[in-house]
GROMACS .gro file of C-alpha atoms in nm:
model
  266
    1MET     CA    1  -0.029  -0.015  -0.036
    2GLY     CA    2   0.290   0.269   0.086
    3GLN     CA    3   0.275   0.528   0.358
    4LYS     CA    4   0.114   0.749   0.301
    5GLY     CA    5   0.033   1.170   0.388
    6PHE     CA    6  -0.015   1.499   0.328
    7PHE     CA    7   0.231   1.775   0.223
    8THR     CA    8   0.112   2.092   0.276
    9ASP     CA    9   0.283   2.397   0.170
   10THR     CA   10   0.180   2.700   0.363
   11THR     CA   11   0.305   2.941   0.052
   12ILE     CA   12   0.040   2.908  -0.176
   13CYS     CA   13  -0.309   2.882   0.070
   14ILE     CA   14  -0.531   3.109   0.051
   15GLY     CA   15  -0.764   3.039   0.329
   16CYS     CA   16  -1.065   2.948   0.161
   17LYS     CA   17  -1.159   2.710   0.395
   18ALA     CA   18  -1.236   2.483   0.108
   19CYS     CA   19  -1.060   2.202   0.304
   20GLU     CA   20  -1.207   2.250   0.547
   21VAL     CA   21  -1.586   2.197   0.408
   22ALA     CA   22  -1.522   1.905   0.226
   23CYS     CA   23  -1.324   1.721   0.536
   24LYS     CA   24  -1.683   1.862   0.713
   25GLN     CA   25  -1.948   1.711   0.400
   26TRP     CA   26  -1.726   1.374   0.314
   27ASN     CA   27  -1.691   1.297   0.735
   28GLN     CA   28  -2.055   1.411   0.822
   29LEU     CA   29  -1.923   1.608   1.081
   30PRO     CA   30  -2.145   1.810   1.328
   31ASP     CA   31  -2.095   2.178   1.327
   32ASP     CA   32  -1.896   2.408   1.513
   33GLY     CA   33  -2.174   2.586   1.624
   34PHE     CA   34  -2.128   2.853   1.418
   35ARG     CA   35  -1.903   3.132   1.665
   36LEU     CA   36  -1.696   3.399   1.571
   37THR     CA   37  -1.369   3.385   1.771
   38GLY     CA   38  -1.375   3.737   1.730
   39MET     CA   39  -1.037   3.661   1.565
   40SER     CA   40  -0.988   3.790   1.246
   41TYR     CA   41  -1.141   3.535   0.981
   42ASP     CA   42  -1.013   3.247   1.190
   43ASN     CA   43  -1.373   3.130   1.291
   44THR     CA   44  -1.323   2.723   1.396
   45GLY     CA   45  -0.999   2.850   1.617
   46HIS     CA   46  -0.860   2.549   1.669
   47LEU     CA   47  -0.840   2.129   1.541
   48GLY     CA   48  -1.118   1.949   1.804
   49ALA     CA   49  -1.307   1.614   1.782
   50SER     CA   50  -1.534   1.780   1.463
   51THR     CA   51  -1.364   2.017   1.302
   52TRP     CA   52  -1.069   1.767   1.129
   53ARG     CA   53  -0.913   2.079   0.921
   54HIS     CA   54  -0.822   2.425   1.106
   55VAL     CA   55  -0.712   2.678   0.890
   56ALA     CA   56  -0.511   2.999   1.072
   57PHE     CA   57  -0.477   3.328   0.876
   58VAL     CA   58  -0.211   3.473   1.070
   59GLU     CA   59  -0.151   3.858   1.039
   60ARG     CA   60   0.237   3.952   1.062
   61PRO     CA   61   0.272   4.384   1.111
   62VAL     CA   62   0.593   4.261   0.851
   63PRO     CA   63   0.675   4.219   0.519
   64LEU     CA   64   0.732   3.905   0.306
   65PRO     CA   65   1.141   3.940   0.170
   66THR     CA   66   0.980   3.861  -0.191
   67GLN     CA   67   0.631   4.048  -0.109
   68THR     CA   68   0.505   4.400  -0.187
   69THR     CA   69   0.308   4.514   0.022
   70GLY     CA   70   0.192   4.899   0.007
   71VAL     CA   71   0.154   5.149   0.191
   72LEU     CA   72   0.158   4.944   0.555
   73ASP     CA   73   0.388   4.693   0.607
   74PHE     CA   74   0.161   4.429   0.646
   75SER     CA   75   0.172   4.020   0.522
   76TRP     CA   76  -0.051   3.704   0.602
   77LEU     CA   77   0.042   3.356   0.675
   78MET     CA   78  -0.212   3.100   0.564
   79SER     CA   79  -0.160   2.733   0.682
   80SER     CA   80  -0.415   2.459   0.659
   81ASP     CA   81  -0.383   2.245   1.030
   82VAL     CA   82  -0.414   1.849   1.032
   83CYS     CA   83  -0.348   1.530   1.252
   84LYS     CA   84   0.043   1.472   1.164
   85HIS     CA   85   0.011   1.133   1.153
   86CYS     CA   86   0.293   1.085   1.370
   87GLN     CA   87   0.536   0.842   1.300
   88ARG     CA   88   0.637   0.760   1.651
   89ALA     CA   89   0.231   0.820   1.791
   90GLY     CA   90   0.151   0.982   2.084
   91CYS     CA   91  -0.227   0.891   2.093
   92LEU     CA   92  -0.151   0.524   1.970
   93GLU     CA   93   0.079   0.453   2.283
   94ALA     CA   94  -0.102   0.557   2.565
   95CYS     CA   95  -0.449   0.423   2.419
   96PRO     CA   96  -0.543   0.094   2.700
   97THR     CA   97  -0.814  -0.043   2.487
   98GLY     CA   98  -0.645  -0.053   2.128
   99ALA     CA   99  -0.867   0.165   1.969
  100ILE     CA  100  -0.551   0.368   1.764
  101ILE     CA  101  -0.412   0.189   1.539
  102ARG     CA  102  -0.188   0.192   1.241
  103THR     CA  103  -0.362   0.143   0.936
  104GLU     CA  104  -0.181  -0.053   0.658
  105PHE     CA  105  -0.132   0.278   0.431
  106ASP     CA  106   0.112   0.426   0.780
  107THR     CA  107  -0.219   0.642   0.912
  108VAL     CA  108  -0.256   0.686   1.248
  109TYR     CA  109  -0.673   0.578   1.345
  110VAL     CA  110  -0.950   0.577   1.563
  111GLN     CA  111  -1.210   0.326   1.579
  112PRO     CA  112  -1.492   0.463   1.745
  113ASP     CA  113  -1.687   0.116   1.846
  114VAL     CA  114  -1.406   0.071   2.019
  115CYS     CA  115  -1.304   0.329   2.174
  116ASN     CA  116  -1.416   0.476   2.554
  117GLY     CA  117  -1.352   0.773   2.588
  118CYS     CA  118  -1.090   0.750   2.827
  119GLY     CA  119  -0.934   0.994   2.729
  120TYR     CA  120  -0.567   0.895   2.793
  121CYS     CA  121  -0.514   1.006   2.419
  122VAL     CA  122  -0.573   1.403   2.409
  123THR     CA  123  -0.327   1.432   2.684
  124ALA     CA  124  -0.054   1.240   2.503
  125CYS     CA  125  -0.059   1.358   2.193
  126PRO     CA  126   0.142   1.709   2.193
  127PHE     CA  127   0.015   1.861   1.854
  128GLY     CA  128  -0.351   1.889   2.100
  129VAL     CA  129  -0.536   1.752   1.803
  130ILE     CA  130  -0.661   1.498   1.909
  131ASP     CA  131  -0.996   1.575   2.122
  132ARG     CA  132  -1.368   1.369   2.278
  133ARG     CA  133  -1.669   1.536   2.103
  134GLU     CA  134  -1.901   1.593   2.388
  135ASP     CA  135  -2.226   1.369   2.288
  136ASP     CA  136  -2.031   1.079   2.306
  137GLY     CA  137  -1.712   1.131   2.498
  138ARG     CA  138  -1.505   0.920   2.232
  139ALA     CA  139  -1.267   1.067   2.130
  140TRP     CA  140  -1.231   1.143   1.732
  141LYS     CA  141  -0.933   1.307   1.460
  142CYS     CA  142  -0.876   1.356   1.125
  143THR     CA  143  -0.885   0.948   0.998
  144LEU     CA  144  -0.706   1.097   0.635
  145CYS     CA  145  -0.972   0.946   0.467
  146TYR     CA  146  -0.904   0.626   0.557
  147ASP     CA  147  -1.217   0.501   0.326
  148ARG     CA  148  -1.133   0.729   0.070
  149LEU     CA  149  -0.780   0.562   0.034
  150GLY     CA  150  -0.944   0.216   0.040
  151GLU     CA  151  -1.092   0.314  -0.291
  152ASP     CA  152  -0.756   0.470  -0.414
  153MET     CA  153  -0.901   0.784  -0.365
  154THR     CA  154  -0.761   1.090  -0.296
  155PRO     CA  155  -0.850   1.244   0.118
  156ALA     CA  156  -1.108   1.551   0.040
  157CYS     CA  157  -0.911   1.865   0.132
  158ALA     CA  158  -0.619   1.779  -0.100
  159LYS     CA  159  -0.933   1.736  -0.357
  160ALA     CA  160  -1.061   2.012  -0.287
  161CYS     CA  161  -0.735   2.249  -0.268
  162PRO     CA  162  -0.794   2.496  -0.595
  163THR     CA  163  -0.418   2.607  -0.479
  164SER     CA  164  -0.253   2.237  -0.439
  165SER     CA  165  -0.131   2.427  -0.090
  166ILE     CA  166  -0.288   2.089   0.027
  167GLN     CA  167   0.001   1.758  -0.116
  168PHE     CA  168  -0.071   1.389  -0.080
  169GLY     CA  169   0.073   1.084  -0.202
  170ASP     CA  170   0.401   0.869  -0.113
  171VAL     CA  171   0.537   1.013   0.156
  172ASP     CA  172   0.928   0.969   0.024
  173GLU     CA  173   0.825   1.095  -0.318
  174LEU     CA  174   0.609   1.395  -0.154
  175ARG     CA  175   1.007   1.496   0.060
  176GLU     CA  176   1.166   1.484  -0.241
  177ARG     CA  177   0.960   1.698  -0.363
  178ALA     CA  178   0.932   1.930  -0.078
  179HIS     CA  179   1.258   2.010  -0.080
  180ARG     CA  180   1.242   2.099  -0.371
  181ARG     CA  181   1.038   2.336  -0.328
  182VAL     CA  182   1.255   2.481   0.014
  183ALA     CA  183   1.483   2.535  -0.281
  184GLN     CA  184   1.329   2.730  -0.468
  185LEU     CA  185   1.200   3.003  -0.276
  186HIS     CA  186   1.578   3.036  -0.162
  187GLU     CA  187   1.670   3.133  -0.521
  188LYS     CA  188   1.334   3.283  -0.537
  189GLY     CA  189   1.455   3.483  -0.201
  190LEU     CA  190   1.263   3.385   0.050
  191GLU     CA  191   1.548   3.221   0.261
  192GLN     CA  192   1.326   3.221   0.550
  193ALA     CA  193   1.135   2.879   0.396
  194TYR     CA  194   1.241   2.552   0.539
  195LEU     CA  195   1.111   2.213   0.628
  196TYR     CA  196   0.849   2.135   0.956
  197GLY     CA  197   0.866   1.721   1.068
  198ALA     CA  198   0.923   1.586   0.755
  199ASP     CA  199   1.171   1.407   0.931
  200ALA     CA  200   1.250   1.180   1.251
  201GLU     CA  201   1.677   1.397   1.199
  202SER     CA  202   1.411   1.753   1.204
  203GLN     CA  203   1.160   1.629   1.480
  204PRO     CA  204   1.276   1.324   1.715
  205GLY     CA  205   1.041   1.359   1.951
  206THR     CA  206   0.774   1.193   1.721
  207GLY     CA  207   1.021   1.083   1.440
  208GLY     CA  208   0.930   1.262   1.173
  209LEU     CA  209   0.565   1.339   1.074
  210ASN     CA  210   0.346   1.204   0.761
  211ALA     CA  211   0.194   1.544   0.735
  212PHE     CA  212   0.443   1.831   0.749
  213PHE     CA  213   0.459   2.181   0.625
  214LEU     CA  214   0.620   2.375   0.496
  215LEU     CA  215   0.671   2.726   0.723
  216VAL     CA  216   0.846   3.110   0.653
  217ASP     CA  217   0.833   3.150   1.003
  218LYS     CA  218   0.912   2.974   1.412
  219PRO     CA  219   0.643   2.716   1.456
  220GLU     CA  220   0.483   2.916   1.757
  221VAL     CA  221   0.316   3.170   1.493
  222TYR     CA  222   0.147   2.898   1.291
  223ASN     CA  223   0.073   2.762   1.657
  224LEU     CA  224   0.304   2.432   1.621
  225PRO     CA  225   0.556   2.331   1.869
  226PRO     CA  226   0.930   2.385   1.832
  227ASP     CA  227   1.016   2.056   1.983
  228PRO     CA  228   0.727   1.852   1.992
  229VAL     CA  229   0.833   1.564   2.208
  230VAL     CA  230   0.554   1.177   2.283
  231PRO     CA  231   0.550   1.165   2.601
  232THR     CA  232   0.673   0.792   2.588
  233MET     CA  233   1.043   0.927   2.518
  234LYS     CA  234   1.098   1.021   2.888
  235GLY     CA  235   0.945   0.757   3.087
  236ARG     CA  236   1.278   0.612   3.128
  237GLU     CA  237   1.441   0.998   3.249
  238SER     CA  238   1.079   0.981   3.398
  239TRP     CA  239   1.113   0.687   3.639
  240ALA     CA  240   1.507   0.773   3.680
  241SER     CA  241   1.408   1.090   3.845
  242MET     CA  242   1.141   0.909   4.019
  243GLY     CA  243   1.363   0.662   4.112
  244TRP     CA  244   1.691   0.940   4.275
  245GLY     CA  245   1.330   1.171   4.412
  246ALA     CA  246   1.290   0.781   4.648
  247LEU     CA  247   1.585   0.743   4.737
  248GLY     CA  248   1.652   1.129   4.895
  249MET     CA  249   1.329   1.069   5.082
  250ALA     CA  250   1.474   0.771   5.193
  251VAL     CA  251   1.778   0.918   5.305
  252VAL     CA  252   1.603   1.208   5.452
  253ALA     CA  253   1.460   0.970   5.612
  254LEU     CA  254   1.749   0.777   5.757
  255GLY     CA  255   1.908   1.115   5.867
  256ALA     CA  256   1.595   1.206   6.062
  257VAL     CA  257   1.658   0.879   6.315
  258LEU     CA  258   2.007   0.884   6.314
  259PHE     CA  259   1.951   1.229   6.437
  260GLY     CA  260   1.694   1.160   6.640
  261ARG     CA  261   1.860   0.871   6.802
  262GLU     CA  262   2.153   1.102   6.900
  263VAL     CA  263   1.965   1.357   7.089
  264THR     CA  264   1.746   1.156   7.238
  265ARG     CA  265   2.152   1.027   7.400
  266GLY     CA  266   2.235   1.387   7.496
   0.00000   0.00000   0.00000
């Protein structure tokens, strides 16, 4: 089947939100209440149980190097966020029921009929992607259109994207395409362009992402963690810290007993 994923080139995203609409239509996701956030044109706010694609609108008081602005120095950064389908997925490792699996396409999929709503996956995701739905308590997130992949179809969001900002395909091929795109942008003067999460070398805390991004500013600007780490990678360190802590308490307790004896004798 091959390793499938997304390459999102944020430099050509126009913020049309066609991906958001296509995702909701195909997956029959409930609405988010149609509440206006008041934050620019971004009215979905963030990824959640019923929002599997989220287009961020980032306003900056500085222009891009290759951009001609007019009277004011200003630029938009737009990016369609989604589940990263991590190579080392915190949600999968934390799931106690086996509801979260890795598919034959190397994507991370939540089986809704197995999920018990414990929420361990929610806290284990370093990106804050997966969430529980209020009506049934179960966890939901992007499936990378698993049902469409089985029919050799392109995921709905990538199919609907009018600028090819969202590109779908074999991950190895997408990486090659992404590196060529970065080189092209550097040649044109946009030296800030770089890849986020394209491989394990650049993002060891997750082993790399099957849905990676081309960015032109710090990850935090796009509401992405600069150094995401799956909680289980810190397991050995945590156990070691607990061991040293327990040893320290034992030493203090022993010292208190010995000191108490000396005081009594005196």
